[in-house]
Short mmCIF file of C-alpha atoms and ligand atoms in Angstrom, two decimals:
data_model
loop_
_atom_site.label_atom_id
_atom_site.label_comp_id
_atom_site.label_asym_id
_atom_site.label_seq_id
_atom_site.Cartn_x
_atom_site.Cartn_y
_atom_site.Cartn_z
CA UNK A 1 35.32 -4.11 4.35
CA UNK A 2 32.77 -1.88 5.12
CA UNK A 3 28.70 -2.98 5.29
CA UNK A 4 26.22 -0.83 7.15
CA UNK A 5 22.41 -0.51 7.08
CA UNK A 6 20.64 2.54 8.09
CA UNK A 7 17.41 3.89 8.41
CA UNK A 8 15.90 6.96 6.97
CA UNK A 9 12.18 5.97 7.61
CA UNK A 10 10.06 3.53 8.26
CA UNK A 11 11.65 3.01 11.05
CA UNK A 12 9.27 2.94 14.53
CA UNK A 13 6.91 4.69 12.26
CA UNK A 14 4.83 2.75 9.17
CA UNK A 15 5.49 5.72 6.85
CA UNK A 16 8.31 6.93 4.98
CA UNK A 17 10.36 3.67 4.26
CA UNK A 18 13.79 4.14 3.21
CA UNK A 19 16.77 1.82 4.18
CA UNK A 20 20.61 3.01 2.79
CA UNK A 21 23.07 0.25 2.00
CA UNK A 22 26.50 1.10 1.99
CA UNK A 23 29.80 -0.49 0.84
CA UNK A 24 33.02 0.47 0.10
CA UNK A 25 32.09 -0.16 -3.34
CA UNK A 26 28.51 1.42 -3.67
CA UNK A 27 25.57 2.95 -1.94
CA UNK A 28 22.04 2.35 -3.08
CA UNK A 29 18.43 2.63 -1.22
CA UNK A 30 15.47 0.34 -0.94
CA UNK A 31 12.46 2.31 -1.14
CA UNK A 32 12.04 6.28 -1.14
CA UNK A 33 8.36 6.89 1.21
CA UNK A 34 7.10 9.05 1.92
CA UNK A 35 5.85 10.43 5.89
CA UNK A 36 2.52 10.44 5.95
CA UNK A 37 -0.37 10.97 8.87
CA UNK A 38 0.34 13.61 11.54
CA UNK A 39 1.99 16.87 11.30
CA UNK A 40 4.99 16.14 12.77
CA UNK A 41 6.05 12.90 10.59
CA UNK A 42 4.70 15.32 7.36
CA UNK A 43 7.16 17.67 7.77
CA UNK A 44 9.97 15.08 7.80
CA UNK A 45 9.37 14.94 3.81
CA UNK A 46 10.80 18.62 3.95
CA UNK A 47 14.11 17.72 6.31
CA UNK A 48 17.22 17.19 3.75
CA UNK A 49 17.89 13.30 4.36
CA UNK A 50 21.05 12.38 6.73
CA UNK A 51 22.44 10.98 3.20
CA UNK A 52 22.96 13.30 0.00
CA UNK A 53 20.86 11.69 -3.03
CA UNK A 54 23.18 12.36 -5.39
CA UNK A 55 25.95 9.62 -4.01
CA UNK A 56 23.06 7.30 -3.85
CA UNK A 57 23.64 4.76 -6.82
CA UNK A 58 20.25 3.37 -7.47
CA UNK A 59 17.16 2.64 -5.75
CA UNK A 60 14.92 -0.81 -5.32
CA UNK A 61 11.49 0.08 -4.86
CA UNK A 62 9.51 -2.89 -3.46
CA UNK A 63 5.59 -1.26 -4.71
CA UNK A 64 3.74 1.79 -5.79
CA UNK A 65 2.07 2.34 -2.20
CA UNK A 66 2.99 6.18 -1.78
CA UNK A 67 4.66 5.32 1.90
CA UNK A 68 7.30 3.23 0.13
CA UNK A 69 7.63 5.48 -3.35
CA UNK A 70 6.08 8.51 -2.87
CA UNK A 71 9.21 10.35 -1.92
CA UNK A 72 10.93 9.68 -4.84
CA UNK A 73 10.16 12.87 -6.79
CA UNK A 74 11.77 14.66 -4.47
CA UNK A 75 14.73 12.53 -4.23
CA UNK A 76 15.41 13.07 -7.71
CA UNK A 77 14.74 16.90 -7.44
CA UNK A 78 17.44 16.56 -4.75
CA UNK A 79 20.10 15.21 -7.02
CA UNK A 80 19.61 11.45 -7.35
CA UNK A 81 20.16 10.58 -10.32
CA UNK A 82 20.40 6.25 -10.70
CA UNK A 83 18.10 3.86 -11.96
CA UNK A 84 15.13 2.83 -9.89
CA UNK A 85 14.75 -0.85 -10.32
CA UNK A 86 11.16 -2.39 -9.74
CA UNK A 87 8.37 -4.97 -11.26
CA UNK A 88 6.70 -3.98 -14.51
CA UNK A 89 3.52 -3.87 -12.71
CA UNK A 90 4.74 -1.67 -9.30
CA UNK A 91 5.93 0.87 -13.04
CA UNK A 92 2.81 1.20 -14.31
CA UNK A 93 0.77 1.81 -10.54
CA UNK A 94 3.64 4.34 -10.12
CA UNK A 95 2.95 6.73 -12.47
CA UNK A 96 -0.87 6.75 -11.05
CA UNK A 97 0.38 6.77 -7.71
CA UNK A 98 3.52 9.52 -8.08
CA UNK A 99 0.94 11.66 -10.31
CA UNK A 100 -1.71 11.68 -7.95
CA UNK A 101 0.72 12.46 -5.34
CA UNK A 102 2.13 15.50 -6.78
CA UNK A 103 -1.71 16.69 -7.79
CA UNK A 104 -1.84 16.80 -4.00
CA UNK A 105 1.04 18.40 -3.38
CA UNK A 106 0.47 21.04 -5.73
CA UNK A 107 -3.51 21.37 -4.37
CA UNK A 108 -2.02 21.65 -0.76
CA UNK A 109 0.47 24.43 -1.24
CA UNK A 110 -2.13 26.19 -3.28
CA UNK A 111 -4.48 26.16 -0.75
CA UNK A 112 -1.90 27.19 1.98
CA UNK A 113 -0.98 30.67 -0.35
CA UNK A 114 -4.97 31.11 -0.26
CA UNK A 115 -5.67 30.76 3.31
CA UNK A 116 -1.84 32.24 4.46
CA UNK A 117 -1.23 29.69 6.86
CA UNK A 118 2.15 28.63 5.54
CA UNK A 119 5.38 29.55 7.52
CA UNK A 120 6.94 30.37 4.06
CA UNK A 121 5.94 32.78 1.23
CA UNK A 122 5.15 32.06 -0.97
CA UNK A 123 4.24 27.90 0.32
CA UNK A 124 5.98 25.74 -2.47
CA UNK A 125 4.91 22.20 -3.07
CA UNK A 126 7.12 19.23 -1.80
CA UNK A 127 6.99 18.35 -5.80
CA UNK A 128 5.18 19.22 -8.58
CA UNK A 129 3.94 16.70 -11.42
CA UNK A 130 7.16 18.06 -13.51
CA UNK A 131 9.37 16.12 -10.23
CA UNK A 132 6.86 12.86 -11.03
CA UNK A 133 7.35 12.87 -14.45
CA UNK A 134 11.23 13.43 -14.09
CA UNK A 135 11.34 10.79 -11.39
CA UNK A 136 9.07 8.01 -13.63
CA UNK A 137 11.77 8.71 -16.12
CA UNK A 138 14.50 6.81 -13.83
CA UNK A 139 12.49 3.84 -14.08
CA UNK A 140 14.00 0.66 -14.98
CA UNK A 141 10.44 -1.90 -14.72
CA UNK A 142 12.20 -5.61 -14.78
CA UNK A 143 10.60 -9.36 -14.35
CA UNK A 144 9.66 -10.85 -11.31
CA UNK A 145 13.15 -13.41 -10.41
CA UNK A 146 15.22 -11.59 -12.71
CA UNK A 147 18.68 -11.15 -11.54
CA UNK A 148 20.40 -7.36 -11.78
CA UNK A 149 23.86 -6.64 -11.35
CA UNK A 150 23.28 -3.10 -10.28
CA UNK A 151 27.23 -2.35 -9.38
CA UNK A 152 30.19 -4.66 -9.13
CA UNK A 153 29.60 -7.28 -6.40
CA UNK A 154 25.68 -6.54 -6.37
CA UNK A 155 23.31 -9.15 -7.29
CA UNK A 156 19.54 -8.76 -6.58
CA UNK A 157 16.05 -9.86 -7.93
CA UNK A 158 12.45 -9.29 -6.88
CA UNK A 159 10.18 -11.64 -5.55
CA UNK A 160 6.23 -11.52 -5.31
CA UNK A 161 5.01 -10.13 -2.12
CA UNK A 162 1.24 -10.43 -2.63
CA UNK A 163 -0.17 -7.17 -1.18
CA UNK A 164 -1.09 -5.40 -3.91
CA UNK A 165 -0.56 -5.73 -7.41
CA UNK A 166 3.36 -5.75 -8.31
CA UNK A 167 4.51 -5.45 -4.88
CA UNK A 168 7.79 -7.22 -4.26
CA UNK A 169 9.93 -8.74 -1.28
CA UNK A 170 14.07 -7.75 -2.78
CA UNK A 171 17.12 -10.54 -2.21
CA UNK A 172 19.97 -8.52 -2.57
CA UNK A 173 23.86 -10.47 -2.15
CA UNK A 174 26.37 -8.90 -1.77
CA UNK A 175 30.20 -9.92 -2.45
CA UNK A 176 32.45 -8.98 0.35
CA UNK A 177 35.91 -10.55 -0.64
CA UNK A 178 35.35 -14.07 0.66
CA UNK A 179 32.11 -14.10 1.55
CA UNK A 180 28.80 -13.54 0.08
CA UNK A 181 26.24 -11.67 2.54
CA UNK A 182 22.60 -11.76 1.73
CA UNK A 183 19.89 -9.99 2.45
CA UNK A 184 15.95 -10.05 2.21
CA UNK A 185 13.90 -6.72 2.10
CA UNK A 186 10.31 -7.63 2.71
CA UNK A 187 8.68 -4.52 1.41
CA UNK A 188 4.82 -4.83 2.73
CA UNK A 189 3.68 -8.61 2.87
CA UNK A 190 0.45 -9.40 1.74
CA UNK A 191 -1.86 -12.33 2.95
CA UNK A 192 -2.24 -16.27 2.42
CA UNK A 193 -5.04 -17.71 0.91
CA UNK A 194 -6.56 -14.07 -0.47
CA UNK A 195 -8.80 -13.91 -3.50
CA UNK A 196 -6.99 -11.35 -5.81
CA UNK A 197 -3.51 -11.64 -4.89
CA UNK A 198 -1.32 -14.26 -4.40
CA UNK A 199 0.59 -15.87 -1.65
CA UNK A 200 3.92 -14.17 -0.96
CA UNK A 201 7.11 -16.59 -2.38
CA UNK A 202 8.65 -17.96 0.64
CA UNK A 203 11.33 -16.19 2.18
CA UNK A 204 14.71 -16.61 0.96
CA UNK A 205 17.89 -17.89 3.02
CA UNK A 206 19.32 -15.06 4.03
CA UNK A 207 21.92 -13.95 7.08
CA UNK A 208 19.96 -10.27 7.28
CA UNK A 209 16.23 -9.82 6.82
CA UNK A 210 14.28 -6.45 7.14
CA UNK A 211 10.56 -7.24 7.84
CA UNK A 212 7.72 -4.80 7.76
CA UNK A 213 5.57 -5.13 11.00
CA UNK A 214 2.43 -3.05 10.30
CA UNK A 215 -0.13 -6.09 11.60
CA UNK A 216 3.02 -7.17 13.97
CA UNK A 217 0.63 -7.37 17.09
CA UNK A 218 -2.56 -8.38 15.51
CA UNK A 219 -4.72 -11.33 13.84
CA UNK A 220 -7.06 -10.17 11.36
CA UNK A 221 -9.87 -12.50 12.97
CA UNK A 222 -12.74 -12.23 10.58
CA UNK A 223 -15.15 -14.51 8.85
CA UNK A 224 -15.11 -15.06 5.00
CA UNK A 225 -15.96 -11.91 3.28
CA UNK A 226 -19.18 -13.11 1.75
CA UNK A 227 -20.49 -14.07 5.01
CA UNK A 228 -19.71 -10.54 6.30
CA UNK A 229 -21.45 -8.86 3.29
CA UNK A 230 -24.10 -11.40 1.86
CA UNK A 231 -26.97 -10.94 4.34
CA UNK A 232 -26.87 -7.26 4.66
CA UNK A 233 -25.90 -6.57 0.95
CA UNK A 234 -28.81 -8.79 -0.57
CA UNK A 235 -31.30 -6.99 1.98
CA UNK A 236 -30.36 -3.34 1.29
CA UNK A 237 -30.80 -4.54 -2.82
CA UNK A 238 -33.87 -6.13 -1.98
CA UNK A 239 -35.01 -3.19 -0.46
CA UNK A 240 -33.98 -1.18 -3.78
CA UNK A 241 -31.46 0.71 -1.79
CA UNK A 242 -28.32 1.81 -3.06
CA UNK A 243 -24.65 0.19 -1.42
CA UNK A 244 -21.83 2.36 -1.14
CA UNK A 245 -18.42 0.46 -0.73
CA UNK A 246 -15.85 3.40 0.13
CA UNK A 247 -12.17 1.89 -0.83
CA UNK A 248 -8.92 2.44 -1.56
CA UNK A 249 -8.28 3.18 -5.35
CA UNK A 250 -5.56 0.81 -5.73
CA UNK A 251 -6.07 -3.03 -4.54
CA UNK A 252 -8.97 -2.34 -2.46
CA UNK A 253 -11.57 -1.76 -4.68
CA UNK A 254 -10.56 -4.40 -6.91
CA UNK A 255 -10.52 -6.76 -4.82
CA UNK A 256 -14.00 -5.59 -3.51
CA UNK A 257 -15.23 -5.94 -7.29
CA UNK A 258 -13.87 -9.38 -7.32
CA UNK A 259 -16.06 -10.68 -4.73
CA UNK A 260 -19.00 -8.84 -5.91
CA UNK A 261 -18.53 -11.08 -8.90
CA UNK A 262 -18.15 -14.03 -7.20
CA UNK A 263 -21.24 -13.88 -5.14
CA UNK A 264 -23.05 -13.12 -8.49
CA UNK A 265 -21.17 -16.08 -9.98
CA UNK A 266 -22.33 -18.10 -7.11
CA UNK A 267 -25.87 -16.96 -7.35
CA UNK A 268 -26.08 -15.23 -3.79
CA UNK A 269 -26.49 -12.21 -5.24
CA UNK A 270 -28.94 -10.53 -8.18
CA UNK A 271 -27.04 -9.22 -10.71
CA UNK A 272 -27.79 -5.47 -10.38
CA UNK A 273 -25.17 -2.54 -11.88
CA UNK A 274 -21.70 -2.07 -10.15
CA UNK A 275 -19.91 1.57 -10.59
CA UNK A 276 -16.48 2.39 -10.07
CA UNK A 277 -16.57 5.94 -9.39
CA UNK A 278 -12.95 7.23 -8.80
CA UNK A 279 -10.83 7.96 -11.58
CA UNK A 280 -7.57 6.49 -9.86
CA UNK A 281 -9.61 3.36 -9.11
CA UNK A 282 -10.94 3.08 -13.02
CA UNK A 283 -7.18 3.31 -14.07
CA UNK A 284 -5.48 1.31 -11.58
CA UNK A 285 -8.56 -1.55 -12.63
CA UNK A 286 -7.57 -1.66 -16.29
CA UNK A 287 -3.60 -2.06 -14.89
CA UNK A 288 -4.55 -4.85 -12.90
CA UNK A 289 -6.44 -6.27 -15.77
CA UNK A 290 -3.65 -5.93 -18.09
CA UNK A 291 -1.55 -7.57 -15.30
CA UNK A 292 -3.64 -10.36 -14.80
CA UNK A 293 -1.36 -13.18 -15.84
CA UNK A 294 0.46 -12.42 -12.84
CA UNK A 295 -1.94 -12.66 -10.45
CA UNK A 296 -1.93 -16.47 -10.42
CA UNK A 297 -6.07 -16.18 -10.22
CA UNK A 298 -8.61 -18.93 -9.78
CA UNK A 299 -9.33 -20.92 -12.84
CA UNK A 300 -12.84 -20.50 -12.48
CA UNK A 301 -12.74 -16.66 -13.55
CA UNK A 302 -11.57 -18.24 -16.67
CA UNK A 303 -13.95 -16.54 -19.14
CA UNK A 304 -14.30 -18.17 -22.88
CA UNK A 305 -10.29 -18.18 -22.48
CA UNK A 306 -9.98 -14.42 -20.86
CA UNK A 307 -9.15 -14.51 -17.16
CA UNK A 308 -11.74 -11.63 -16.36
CA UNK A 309 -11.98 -10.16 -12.94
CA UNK A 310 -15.12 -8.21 -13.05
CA UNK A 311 -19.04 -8.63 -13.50
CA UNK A 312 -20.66 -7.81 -16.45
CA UNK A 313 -22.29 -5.01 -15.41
CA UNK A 314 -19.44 -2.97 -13.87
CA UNK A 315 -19.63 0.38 -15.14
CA UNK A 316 -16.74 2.78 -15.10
CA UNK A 317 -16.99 6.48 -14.18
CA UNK A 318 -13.69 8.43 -14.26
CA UNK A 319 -15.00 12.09 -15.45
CA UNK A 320 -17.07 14.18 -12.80
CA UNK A 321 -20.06 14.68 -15.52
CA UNK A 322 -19.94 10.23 -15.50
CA UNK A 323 -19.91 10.84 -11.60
CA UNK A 324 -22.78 13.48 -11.30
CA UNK A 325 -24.58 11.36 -13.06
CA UNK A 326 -24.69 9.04 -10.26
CA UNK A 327 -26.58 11.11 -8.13
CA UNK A 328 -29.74 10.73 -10.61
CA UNK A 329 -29.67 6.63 -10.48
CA UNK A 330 -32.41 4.81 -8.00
CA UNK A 331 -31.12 1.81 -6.42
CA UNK A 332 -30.68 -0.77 -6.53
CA UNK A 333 -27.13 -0.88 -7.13
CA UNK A 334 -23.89 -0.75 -6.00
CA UNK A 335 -20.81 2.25 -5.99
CA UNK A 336 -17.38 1.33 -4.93
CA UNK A 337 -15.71 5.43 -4.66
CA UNK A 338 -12.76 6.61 -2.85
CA UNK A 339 -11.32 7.35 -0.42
CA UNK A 340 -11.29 4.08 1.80
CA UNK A 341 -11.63 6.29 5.04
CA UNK A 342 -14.27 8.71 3.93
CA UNK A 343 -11.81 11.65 3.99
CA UNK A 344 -11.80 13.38 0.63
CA UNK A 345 -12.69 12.51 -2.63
CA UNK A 346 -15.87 11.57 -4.70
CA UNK A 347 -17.35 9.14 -2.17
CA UNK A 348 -18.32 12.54 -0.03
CA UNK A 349 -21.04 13.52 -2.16
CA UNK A 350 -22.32 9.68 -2.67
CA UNK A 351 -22.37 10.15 1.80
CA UNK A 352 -23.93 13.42 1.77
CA UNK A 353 -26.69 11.98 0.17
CA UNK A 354 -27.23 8.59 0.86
CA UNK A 355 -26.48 8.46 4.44
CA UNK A 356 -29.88 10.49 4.35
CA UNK A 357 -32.00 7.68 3.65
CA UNK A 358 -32.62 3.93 5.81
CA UNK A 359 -33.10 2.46 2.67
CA UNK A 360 -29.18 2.58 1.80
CA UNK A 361 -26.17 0.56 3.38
CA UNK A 362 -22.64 2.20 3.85
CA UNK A 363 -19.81 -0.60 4.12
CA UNK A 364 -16.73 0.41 5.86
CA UNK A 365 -13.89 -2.08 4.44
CA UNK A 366 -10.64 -1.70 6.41
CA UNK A 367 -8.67 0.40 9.03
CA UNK A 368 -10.20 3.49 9.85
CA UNK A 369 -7.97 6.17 11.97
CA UNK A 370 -8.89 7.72 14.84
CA UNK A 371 -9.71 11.43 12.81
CA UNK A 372 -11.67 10.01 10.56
CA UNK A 373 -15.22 9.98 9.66
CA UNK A 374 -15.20 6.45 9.07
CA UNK A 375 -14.05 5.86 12.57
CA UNK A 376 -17.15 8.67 13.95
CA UNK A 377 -19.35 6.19 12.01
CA UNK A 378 -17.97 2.87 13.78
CA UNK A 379 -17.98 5.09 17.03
CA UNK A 380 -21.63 5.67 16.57
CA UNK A 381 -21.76 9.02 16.41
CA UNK A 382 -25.36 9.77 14.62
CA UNK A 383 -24.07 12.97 12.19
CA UNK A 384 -21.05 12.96 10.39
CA UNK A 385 -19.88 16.61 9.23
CA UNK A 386 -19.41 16.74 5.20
CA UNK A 387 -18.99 19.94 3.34
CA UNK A 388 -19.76 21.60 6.20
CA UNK A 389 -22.85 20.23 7.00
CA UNK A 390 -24.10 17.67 9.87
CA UNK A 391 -25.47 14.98 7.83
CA UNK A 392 -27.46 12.56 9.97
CA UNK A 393 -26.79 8.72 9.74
CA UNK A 394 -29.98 7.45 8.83
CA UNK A 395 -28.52 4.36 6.28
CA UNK A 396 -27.70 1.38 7.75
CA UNK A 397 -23.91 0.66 8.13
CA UNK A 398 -21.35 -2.03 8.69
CA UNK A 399 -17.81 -2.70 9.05
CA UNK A 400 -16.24 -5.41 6.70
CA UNK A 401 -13.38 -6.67 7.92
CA UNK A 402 -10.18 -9.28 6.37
CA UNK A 403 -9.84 -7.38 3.16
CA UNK A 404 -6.37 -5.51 4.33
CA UNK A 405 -3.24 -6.06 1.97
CA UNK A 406 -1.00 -7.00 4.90
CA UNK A 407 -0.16 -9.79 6.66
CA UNK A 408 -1.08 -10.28 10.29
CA UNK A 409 1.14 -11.48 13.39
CA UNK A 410 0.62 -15.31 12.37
CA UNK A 411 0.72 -14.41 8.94
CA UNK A 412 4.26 -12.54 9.27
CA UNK A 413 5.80 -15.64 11.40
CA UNK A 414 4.57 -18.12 8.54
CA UNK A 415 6.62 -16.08 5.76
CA UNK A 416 9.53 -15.89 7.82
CA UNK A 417 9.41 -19.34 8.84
CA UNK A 418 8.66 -20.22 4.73
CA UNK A 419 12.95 -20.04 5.03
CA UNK A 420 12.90 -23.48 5.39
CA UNK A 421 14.95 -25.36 8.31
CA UNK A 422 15.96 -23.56 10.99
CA UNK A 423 19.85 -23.19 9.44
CA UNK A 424 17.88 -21.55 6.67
CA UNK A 425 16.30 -19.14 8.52
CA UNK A 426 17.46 -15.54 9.14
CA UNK A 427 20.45 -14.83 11.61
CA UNK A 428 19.27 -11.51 12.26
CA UNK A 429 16.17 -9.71 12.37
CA UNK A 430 15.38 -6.05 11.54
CA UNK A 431 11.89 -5.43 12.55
CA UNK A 432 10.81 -1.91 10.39
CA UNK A 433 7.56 -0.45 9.20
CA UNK A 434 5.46 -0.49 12.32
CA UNK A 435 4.02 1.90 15.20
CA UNK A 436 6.50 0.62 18.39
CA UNK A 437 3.87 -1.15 19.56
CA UNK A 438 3.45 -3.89 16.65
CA UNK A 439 7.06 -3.42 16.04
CA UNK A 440 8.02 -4.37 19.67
CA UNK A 441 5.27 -7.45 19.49
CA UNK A 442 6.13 -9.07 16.52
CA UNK A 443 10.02 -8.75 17.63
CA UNK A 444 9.50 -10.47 20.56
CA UNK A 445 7.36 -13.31 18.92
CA UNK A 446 10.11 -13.78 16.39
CA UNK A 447 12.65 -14.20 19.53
CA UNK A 448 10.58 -16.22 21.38
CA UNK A 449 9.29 -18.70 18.40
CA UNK A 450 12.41 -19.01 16.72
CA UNK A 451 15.41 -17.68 18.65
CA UNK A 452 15.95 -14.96 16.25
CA UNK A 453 18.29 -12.27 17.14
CA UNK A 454 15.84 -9.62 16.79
CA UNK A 455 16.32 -5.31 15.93
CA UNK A 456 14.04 -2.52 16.59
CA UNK A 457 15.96 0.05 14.55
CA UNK A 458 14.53 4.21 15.01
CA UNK A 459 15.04 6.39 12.46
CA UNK A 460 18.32 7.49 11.97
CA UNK A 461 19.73 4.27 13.53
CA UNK A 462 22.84 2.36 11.61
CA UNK A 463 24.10 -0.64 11.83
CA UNK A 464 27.78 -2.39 11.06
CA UNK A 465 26.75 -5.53 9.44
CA UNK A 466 30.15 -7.07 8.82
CA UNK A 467 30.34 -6.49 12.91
CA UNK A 468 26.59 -8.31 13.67
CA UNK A 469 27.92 -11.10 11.47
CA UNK A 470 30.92 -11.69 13.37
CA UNK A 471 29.37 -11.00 16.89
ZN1 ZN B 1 2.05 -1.20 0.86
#
């Protein structure tokens, strides 16, 4: 009886998750990422995979995040041609996601043939929106606890993951003649006790688990959110400045607009005009509100019998006339825009010209890399370089912290001890979907709280399961 696991991605990186299952029976993936970040894990995306998609069965994908799907267009353009399982929800952010993705792919070879830089002639794009569309067409969306039967002696169902909106942890068992062997695939795990989301289920009993470790050696110490924003965000209003919230489109700024409207709710702050300026972030808003049933959210945003999860004032702006517009509006108010680390996107005009003025207040919510202009600002660097200009940072700033998707060290230890007893919990630990350095941290805080036998796989590596069982 054959049973090995290997690792395509994902592994001692946090991009590019994909993890092959193979029996004698079947062969099927969980997740397609894609590399993102530096050059070097980019042009992984263009290596041909150490498996050939087209004797890959079918796929689970565990969410939409384009490091866990985003390689799936060119998977399919590659030959694979089975169904790709996943929530309802994690179906409809895919199709923003995988769209988006390919708009970028297509802008970057583009701009390569312009400037000449590419190595090939003409450049091509990893995938065009034709791959998306052809990929999104594989799609099989199913219910959250719903068990599949994918191929003979396969039986798997997804389980909520918090994180972000349809993101999923997958049991998989598998039937290998006498025995039953099952496994957990975390996916990304999201937080306890968060406003939007909510907690991931506990963990399944399983022999095998594969846990991501992206927060692996870290606590996200932080006070509640509207302590971090209140003070700072009432004064800048008061002042009649204008806030700009740079954020991921999908999660962050909704969960940003959700406790904008709970510190109007709560009176702490006037009720002055909200924008959402970032087309991905005005569509991946109405697919969280038409989702909303399954975000198990508060009561008290219980709204004449509609859960709602915005203010009243929010005001969507998805063309760029609706975003130009912007630029003409005194404060105060508010504009949420992307991208989350002030690289591209609409929010770079909103900086250009209101970093110019002390009036205005910048809040940085999240991670921001090292090359980033978020991270200059943090650094305290007094210009920031935007459309090739030095624009200098005359608006007050701060960093908001406690609003990331993913679990933290004690976070990660809590799901996997959610197993139950200690029979219960997992023989064997794969630790994935982490730089070495949380992936090495939270492996040895698994061994050392719970006597797990714990694996650092690197991509490429493969493991006998039927072998690990017996040993
Ligand atoms: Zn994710």
């Amino acid at each position: 009886m054959k049973l090995r696991l290997s690792f395509h991605g994902g592994a001692g990186t946090v991009t590019g998750s994909r993890h092959l299952v193979e029996t004698d029976a079947t062969r099927f993936l969980v997740d397609a990422g894609l590399f993102q970040g530096l050059k070097k894990l980019r042009e992984l995306n263009w290596k041909k995979p150490a498996f050939d998609p087209e004797h890959v069965d079918f796929l689970f994908l565990t969410h939409a995040h384009i490091d866990h799907a985003g390689y799936l267009p060119r998977l399919v353009k590659d030959g694979f041609r089975g169904p790709i399982y996943c929530t309802r929800a994690t179906f409809d952010l895919a199709q923003l996601m995988l769209m988006d993705s390919a708009k970028i792919q297509e802008e970057d070879a583009r701009y390569a043939n312009k400037k000449g830089y590419s190595r090939h002639k003409p450049a091509l794009p990893l995938y065009t929106a034709d791959d998306a569309a052809g990929a999104l067409g594989f799609m099989e969306p199913v219910d959250y606890g719903e068990w599949l039967e994918p191929a003979q002696g396969v039986r798997a169902r997804f389980l909520n993951a918090g994180h972000i909106l349809g993101a999923s942890m997958v049991e998989v068992h598998l039937e290998t003649g006498e025995r039953t062997i099952r496994m957990v695939f975390s996916g990304d795990v999201g937080r306890y006790d968060m406003p939007l989301h909510s907690d991931p289920d506990p963990l399944p009993d399983c022999h095998f688990l594969i846990v991501e470790s992206t927060y692996g050696d870290r606590e996200h110490k932080s006070a509640p959110i509207e302590e971090q924003i209140g003070e700072a965000l009432i004064d800048c209003i008061e002042r009649k400045g204008t806030v700009l919230i740079p954020s991921f489109a999908v999660g962050r700024s909704q969960l940003v607009t959700l406790c904008l409207r709970q510190l109007i709710q709560a009176g702490r702050l006037p009720d002055v005009p909200i924008h959402i300026d970032s087309p991905m972030a005005v569509d991946a808003t109405r697919i969280y509100s038409r989702h909303i049933k399954d975000l198990s959210l508060d009561d008290s945003l219980n709204d004449d019998g509609r859960i709602r999860l915005f203010p009243n004032n929010v005001q969507f702006h998805r063309s760029v006339e609706e975003s130009i517009k912007l630029n003409k509006m005194p404060g105060p108010r508010i504009i949420i825009s992307a991208s989350g680390m002030l690289t591209a996107g609409r929010v770079l005009h909103h900086l250009k010209r209101l970093l110019r003025d002390k009036r205005n207040l910048i809040m940085l919510s999240g991670y921001q890399a090292p090359w980033t202009r978020g991270r200059a600002m943090i650094e305290g660097k007094r210009t920031v370089r935007v459309h090739g200009q030095d624009v200098p940072i005359k608006a007050q700033f701060i960093p908001i912290s406690g609003l990331s998707a993913h679990a933290d060290r004690s976070e990660l230890l809590k799901w996997v001890r959610s197993a139950g007893s200690s029979q219960e919990q997992p023989d064997t630990v794969f630790v994935v979907h982490g730089e070495p350095k949380s992936a090495n941290a939270f492996a040895e805080t698994l061994t050392k709280k719970l006597g797990t036998r714990t694996f650092r796989p690197n991509l490429g590596d493969s493991y006998d399961l039927i072998e690990l069982l017996d040993s």
